[in-house]
Amino acid sequence: MKIILIGDGGHSRVIRDIILAKGDEVYAVLDDKYTRGTEKAGKYYGPVAHLHEIMNEDSKVVIAIGNNLIRKRIMERLNINLEQYSTLIHPTAFVSSTAEIGRGTVIMPYAVINASARVGNHCIINSSAIVEHDNTIGDFCHICPNVTLTGDVLLGEGVEMGAASAVIPGKSIGSWSIVGAGSTVIRNVSAHSKVAGSPAKSIRKSMPIKFLQRSGGDSYEKLKNFSLPATHDRK
Ligand SMILES: CC(=O)SCCNC(=O)CCNC(=O)[C@H](O)C(C)(C)COP(=O)(O)OP(=O)(O)OC[C@H]1O[C@@H](n2cnc3c(N)ncnc32)[C@H](O)[C@@H]1OP(=O)(O)O
């Protein structure tokens, strides 16, 4: 498959390795640091606005940007069908046959997604992260390297779980919250919070009010009942 990457930073380079490991092809890299289109080593580099010109039925898109909010804003700006996004799973990752993985989501080396877990669209499950059975992870989340989400954890939209953080079973973390690296979450965390430490405690609100109004975020009820597209690019 030919993949068009949006974003040309460090995260994008890691995603390129996944594409190569899967035997797919990086077709183009689009980033607004490029003002015009050029071809280099068989790949097209150009501004994001060139996407609609270069897309065809053989190509799929991945937004290769680590920041959850910027990933969401770019998705809104691209305004393409969900089916045009690819799901990328590194061959060393374990994904249960009963897990569901959304479109545009990237699963990095050695990650584990266990039985009946549901991971939304445009998420990053980073290297060696563990998503245990029956988790529900909203769209645009980033589960950083070495995170452990134990059983039945529920994450709202846009949650960032800092590297090596952990959540005990059955806890919920509200939309657009941030959990500090190395923290242990033992109580539910409300939306738009920033928590850190073991046990994790609030360090302050994560987002300004203007952002809270714009971001929306999914309700827990909606998340619990969400269903992913019937077909996706799992291999
Ligand atoms: C491949 C990759 O790179 S993936 C990306 C991985 N990235 C990460 O894991 C980053 C995670 N980010 C963090 O842990 C950050 O420290 C954050 C987001 C939690 C907080 O960042 P900031 O908002 O800048 O907070 P700041 O550094 O000002 O700290 C505020 C307070 O919280 C404390 N604090 C911050 N982070 C942590 C943490 N992880 N654990 C415990 N306490 C923390 C600070 O000591 C400080 O306490 P004080 O007020 O008593 O001095």
Short mmCIF file of C-alpha atoms and ligand atoms in Angstrom, two decimals:
data_model
loop_
_atom_site.label_atom_id
_atom_site.label_comp_id
_atom_site.label_asym_id
_atom_site.label_seq_id
_atom_site.Cartn_x
_atom_site.Cartn_y
_atom_site.Cartn_z
CA MET A 1 0.00 0.00 0.00
CA LYS A 2 1.15 3.58 -0.68
CA ILE A 3 1.05 5.78 2.40
CA ILE A 4 0.94 9.57 2.45
CA LEU A 5 2.28 10.95 5.72
CA ILE A 6 1.16 14.32 7.03
CA GLY A 7 4.00 15.74 9.12
CA ASP A 8 7.76 15.45 8.75
CA GLY A 9 9.15 15.41 12.30
CA GLY A 10 10.52 12.74 14.66
CA HIS A 11 7.19 10.93 15.04
CA SER A 12 6.84 10.77 11.26
CA ARG A 13 10.27 9.14 10.98
CA VAL A 14 9.24 6.42 13.46
CA ILE A 15 6.07 5.79 11.44
CA ARG A 16 8.17 5.45 8.28
CA ASP A 17 9.97 2.53 9.92
CA ILE A 18 6.61 0.83 10.60
CA ILE A 19 5.57 1.29 6.97
CA LEU A 20 8.83 -0.24 5.75
CA ALA A 21 8.60 -3.13 8.28
CA LYS A 22 5.10 -3.91 6.95
CA GLY A 23 6.38 -3.94 3.38
CA ASP A 24 4.33 -0.87 2.42
CA GLU A 25 5.61 2.22 0.68
CA VAL A 26 5.97 5.84 1.81
CA TYR A 27 4.50 7.58 -1.22
CA ALA A 28 4.64 11.19 -0.03
CA VAL A 29 5.46 13.32 3.00
CA LEU A 30 3.47 16.53 3.30
CA ASP A 31 4.36 19.29 5.71
CA ASP A 32 3.86 23.05 5.58
CA LYS A 33 7.60 23.54 6.03
CA TYR A 34 7.68 22.78 2.30
CA THR A 35 6.42 25.62 0.15
CA ARG A 36 6.42 23.67 -3.13
CA GLY A 37 6.40 20.07 -4.30
CA THR A 38 9.65 18.20 -5.01
CA GLU A 39 10.58 14.58 -5.56
CA LYS A 40 13.46 13.03 -3.63
CA ALA A 41 14.51 9.35 -3.60
CA GLY A 42 11.19 8.32 -5.12
CA LYS A 43 9.04 10.21 -2.58
CA TYR A 44 7.01 13.36 -3.02
CA TYR A 45 7.58 16.18 -0.52
CA GLY A 46 5.26 19.17 -0.47
CA PRO A 47 2.85 21.31 1.54
CA VAL A 48 -0.25 19.74 3.13
CA ALA A 49 -2.48 21.54 0.61
CA HIS A 50 -1.13 19.21 -2.11
CA LEU A 51 -2.88 16.18 -0.58
CA HIS A 52 -5.96 16.29 -2.78
CA GLU A 53 -3.79 16.51 -5.94
CA ILE A 54 -1.64 13.48 -5.13
CA MET A 55 -4.18 11.15 -3.50
CA ASN A 56 -5.53 8.29 -5.53
CA GLU A 57 -7.39 5.04 -4.90
CA ASP A 58 -4.14 3.16 -4.08
CA SER A 59 -2.99 5.62 -1.43
CA LYS A 60 -3.94 5.99 2.23
CA VAL A 61 -3.18 8.78 4.68
CA VAL A 62 -1.73 8.84 8.21
CA ILE A 63 -1.40 12.05 10.23
CA ALA A 64 2.11 11.58 11.61
CA ILE A 65 2.06 14.26 14.30
CA GLY A 66 2.53 13.44 17.99
CA ASN A 67 0.50 16.33 19.47
CA ASN A 68 -3.09 15.15 19.97
CA LEU A 69 -4.75 18.51 19.44
CA ILE A 70 -2.74 19.35 16.32
CA ARG A 71 -3.56 15.88 14.94
CA LYS A 72 -7.25 16.59 15.45
CA ARG A 73 -7.03 20.06 13.87
CA ILE A 74 -5.24 18.65 10.82
CA MET A 75 -7.83 15.89 10.47
CA GLU A 76 -10.56 18.57 10.44
CA ARG A 77 -8.63 20.62 7.90
CA LEU A 78 -8.03 17.65 5.53
CA ASN A 79 -11.73 16.81 5.49
CA ILE A 80 -11.30 13.39 3.84
CA ASN A 81 -13.32 10.22 4.51
CA LEU A 82 -12.29 8.07 7.47
CA GLU A 83 -11.83 5.14 5.04
CA GLN A 84 -8.98 7.07 3.38
CA TYR A 85 -6.88 6.78 6.54
CA SER A 86 -4.70 3.74 7.11
CA THR A 87 -4.21 1.83 10.36
CA LEU A 88 -0.54 0.98 10.91
CA ILE A 89 0.49 -1.86 13.20
CA HIS A 90 4.16 -2.74 13.61
CA PRO A 91 4.74 -6.47 13.01
CA THR A 92 6.19 -6.92 16.53
CA ALA A 93 3.06 -5.54 18.21
CA PHE A 94 0.50 -8.00 19.57
CA VAL A 95 -3.12 -7.16 18.77
CA SER A 96 -5.80 -9.55 20.01
CA SER A 97 -8.15 -10.84 17.33
CA THR A 98 -10.99 -9.51 19.50
CA ALA A 99 -9.56 -5.99 19.77
CA GLU A 100 -10.78 -3.18 17.51
CA ILE A 101 -8.39 -0.56 16.18
CA GLY A 102 -9.59 2.65 14.53
CA ARG A 103 -8.51 4.37 11.34
CA GLY A 104 -5.44 6.58 11.30
CA THR A 105 -4.20 4.86 14.46
CA VAL A 106 -0.57 3.80 14.72
CA ILE A 107 0.62 0.92 16.91
CA MET A 108 4.35 1.02 17.57
CA PRO A 109 6.86 -1.82 18.11
CA TYR A 110 6.20 -4.25 20.97
CA ALA A 111 2.90 -2.67 22.01
CA VAL A 112 0.23 -5.07 23.32
CA ILE A 113 -3.50 -4.62 22.75
CA ASN A 114 -5.34 -7.34 24.61
CA ALA A 115 -8.74 -8.98 24.30
CA SER A 116 -11.80 -6.84 23.57
CA ALA A 117 -9.91 -3.56 23.85
CA ARG A 118 -11.24 -0.80 21.60
CA VAL A 119 -8.86 1.88 20.35
CA GLY A 120 -10.36 4.88 18.55
CA ASN A 121 -9.29 6.73 15.42
CA HIS A 122 -6.05 8.73 15.04
CA CYS A 123 -4.51 7.34 18.24
CA ILE A 124 -0.86 6.57 18.93
CA ILE A 125 -0.09 3.45 20.93
CA ASN A 126 3.61 3.98 21.40
CA SER A 127 6.49 1.52 21.81
CA SER A 128 5.98 -1.21 24.44
CA ALA A 129 2.71 0.30 25.72
CA ILE A 130 0.23 -2.18 27.19
CA VAL A 131 -3.49 -1.75 26.62
CA GLU A 132 -5.13 -4.49 28.64
CA HIS A 133 -8.42 -6.31 28.09
CA ASP A 134 -11.67 -4.36 27.77
CA ASN A 135 -10.08 -0.91 27.58
CA THR A 136 -11.91 1.79 25.64
CA ILE A 137 -9.67 4.50 24.23
CA GLY A 138 -11.21 7.55 22.57
CA ASP A 139 -10.03 9.20 19.36
CA PHE A 140 -6.77 11.24 19.25
CA CYS A 141 -5.22 9.68 22.38
CA HIS A 142 -1.47 9.20 22.77
CA ILE A 143 -0.39 6.29 24.93
CA CYS A 144 3.33 7.03 25.31
CA PRO A 145 6.11 4.42 25.53
CA ASN A 146 5.88 1.86 28.36
CA VAL A 147 2.44 2.94 29.62
CA THR A 148 0.34 0.26 31.34
CA LEU A 149 -3.42 0.55 31.08
CA THR A 150 -4.72 -2.35 33.18
CA GLY A 151 -8.13 -3.97 32.56
CA ASP A 152 -11.35 -2.01 31.92
CA VAL A 153 -9.78 1.43 31.72
CA LEU A 154 -11.72 4.13 29.86
CA LEU A 155 -9.97 7.10 28.22
CA GLY A 156 -11.87 10.01 26.69
CA GLU A 157 -10.86 11.82 23.52
CA GLY A 158 -7.37 13.33 23.24
CA VAL A 159 -5.91 11.92 26.46
CA GLU A 160 -2.10 11.91 26.74
CA MET A 161 -0.69 9.19 28.99
CA GLY A 162 2.93 10.22 29.70
CA ALA A 163 5.74 7.69 29.32
CA ALA A 164 5.69 4.80 31.81
CA SER A 165 2.49 5.97 33.51
CA ALA A 166 -0.03 3.39 34.75
CA VAL A 167 -3.76 3.22 35.51
CA ILE A 168 -5.30 0.69 37.90
CA PRO A 169 -8.29 -1.36 36.69
CA GLY A 170 -11.66 0.18 35.99
CA LYS A 171 -10.64 3.86 36.18
CA SER A 172 -11.63 6.60 33.73
CA ILE A 173 -9.65 9.54 32.45
CA GLY A 174 -11.70 12.37 30.94
CA SER A 175 -11.16 13.91 27.52
CA TRP A 176 -8.08 16.03 26.82
CA SER A 177 -6.45 15.24 30.14
CA ILE A 178 -2.71 14.75 30.54
CA VAL A 179 -1.10 12.22 32.87
CA GLY A 180 2.54 12.92 33.76
CA ALA A 181 5.35 10.53 32.94
CA GLY A 182 5.82 7.81 35.55
CA SER A 183 2.52 8.58 37.32
CA THR A 184 0.08 6.06 38.79
CA VAL A 185 -3.61 6.83 38.37
CA ILE A 186 -5.68 5.24 41.16
CA ARG A 187 -8.80 7.46 40.98
CA ASN A 188 -10.97 8.68 38.10
CA VAL A 189 -9.59 11.82 36.46
CA SER A 190 -12.03 14.48 35.22
CA ALA A 191 -11.84 15.96 31.70
CA HIS A 192 -9.23 18.62 30.87
CA SER A 193 -7.10 17.83 33.93
CA LYS A 194 -3.35 17.57 34.26
CA VAL A 195 -2.30 15.03 36.88
CA ALA A 196 1.07 13.65 37.95
CA GLY A 197 2.77 11.64 40.66
CA SER A 198 2.09 8.36 42.43
CA PRO A 199 -0.71 8.40 43.27
CA ALA A 200 -1.51 10.92 40.52
CA LYS A 201 -2.88 14.26 41.75
CA SER A 202 -3.96 17.37 39.91
CA ILE A 203 -1.13 19.75 39.07
CA ARG A 204 -3.46 22.19 37.26
CA LYS A 205 -6.05 22.41 34.50
CA SER A 206 -4.52 21.36 31.20
CA MET A 207 -6.27 23.64 28.73
CA PRO A 208 -7.47 27.26 28.65
CA ILE A 209 -11.26 27.80 28.77
CA LYS A 210 -11.37 28.90 25.11
CA PHE A 211 -9.92 25.54 24.11
CA LEU A 212 -12.32 23.58 26.35
CA GLN A 213 -15.28 25.19 24.58
CA ARG A 214 -13.91 24.39 21.13
CA SER A 215 -12.62 20.87 21.70
CA GLY A 216 -15.97 19.33 22.67
CA GLY A 217 -14.76 15.89 23.63
CA ASP A 218 -16.84 12.74 23.77
CA SER A 219 -19.05 11.90 26.69
CA TYR A 220 -18.31 8.69 28.54
CA GLU A 221 -21.65 7.22 27.44
CA LYS A 222 -20.85 7.88 23.78
CA LEU A 223 -17.39 6.40 24.21
CA LYS A 224 -18.66 3.27 25.93
CA ASN A 225 -20.98 2.62 23.01
CA PHE A 226 -18.76 3.70 20.18
CA SER A 227 -18.32 1.38 17.23
CA LEU A 228 -15.46 1.45 14.77
CA PRO A 229 -15.77 1.18 11.00
CA ALA A 230 -16.50 -2.39 9.93
CA THR A 231 -13.44 -2.58 7.71
CA HIS A 232 -9.97 -1.32 8.36
CA ASP A 233 -6.45 -2.03 7.24
CA ARG A 234 -5.43 -4.58 9.85
CA LYS A 235 -2.93 -7.11 8.58
C1 LIG B 1 8.59 9.05 21.98
C2 LIG B 1 8.15 10.14 22.89
O1 LIG B 1 8.88 11.02 23.23
S1 LIG B 1 6.51 10.13 23.38
C3 LIG B 1 6.32 11.53 24.46
C4 LIG B 1 6.58 11.19 25.90
N1 LIG B 1 6.34 12.38 26.69
C5 LIG B 1 6.04 12.38 27.98
O2 LIG B 1 5.93 11.33 28.60
C6 LIG B 1 5.82 13.73 28.59
C7 LIG B 1 4.94 13.70 29.82
N2 LIG B 1 4.90 15.02 30.40
C8 LIG B 1 5.11 15.28 31.72
O3 LIG B 1 5.29 14.37 32.53
C9 LIG B 1 5.07 16.76 32.10
O4 LIG B 1 5.93 16.94 33.22
C10 LIG B 1 3.63 17.24 32.46
C11 LIG B 1 2.86 17.39 31.13
C12 LIG B 1 2.89 16.30 33.38
C13 LIG B 1 3.66 18.58 33.18
O5 LIG B 1 4.35 19.51 32.43
P1 LIG B 1 4.20 21.09 32.83
O6 LIG B 1 2.79 21.53 32.67
O7 LIG B 1 5.24 21.81 32.04
O8 LIG B 1 4.43 21.10 34.39
P2 LIG B 1 5.72 21.61 35.21
O9 LIG B 1 6.97 21.00 34.68
O10 LIG B 1 5.61 23.10 35.30
O11 LIG B 1 5.46 20.96 36.64
C14 LIG B 1 4.39 21.39 37.47
C15 LIG B 1 4.52 20.62 38.78
O12 LIG B 1 4.21 19.22 38.54
C16 LIG B 1 5.33 18.39 38.88
N3 LIG B 1 5.45 17.36 37.83
C17 LIG B 1 5.52 17.55 36.48
N4 LIG B 1 5.58 16.36 35.83
C18 LIG B 1 5.58 15.42 36.78
C19 LIG B 1 5.64 14.00 36.71
N5 LIG B 1 5.70 13.36 35.53
N6 LIG B 1 5.57 13.31 37.88
C20 LIG B 1 5.50 13.97 39.08
N7 LIG B 1 5.43 15.32 39.18
C21 LIG B 1 5.47 16.04 38.07
C22 LIG B 1 6.54 19.31 38.86
O13 LIG B 1 7.56 18.83 39.71
C23 LIG B 1 5.93 20.61 39.35
O14 LIG B 1 5.77 20.53 40.75
P3 LIG B 1 6.00 21.84 41.69
O15 LIG B 1 4.94 22.82 41.28
O16 LIG B 1 5.84 21.30 43.07
O17 LIG B 1 7.37 22.33 41.37
#
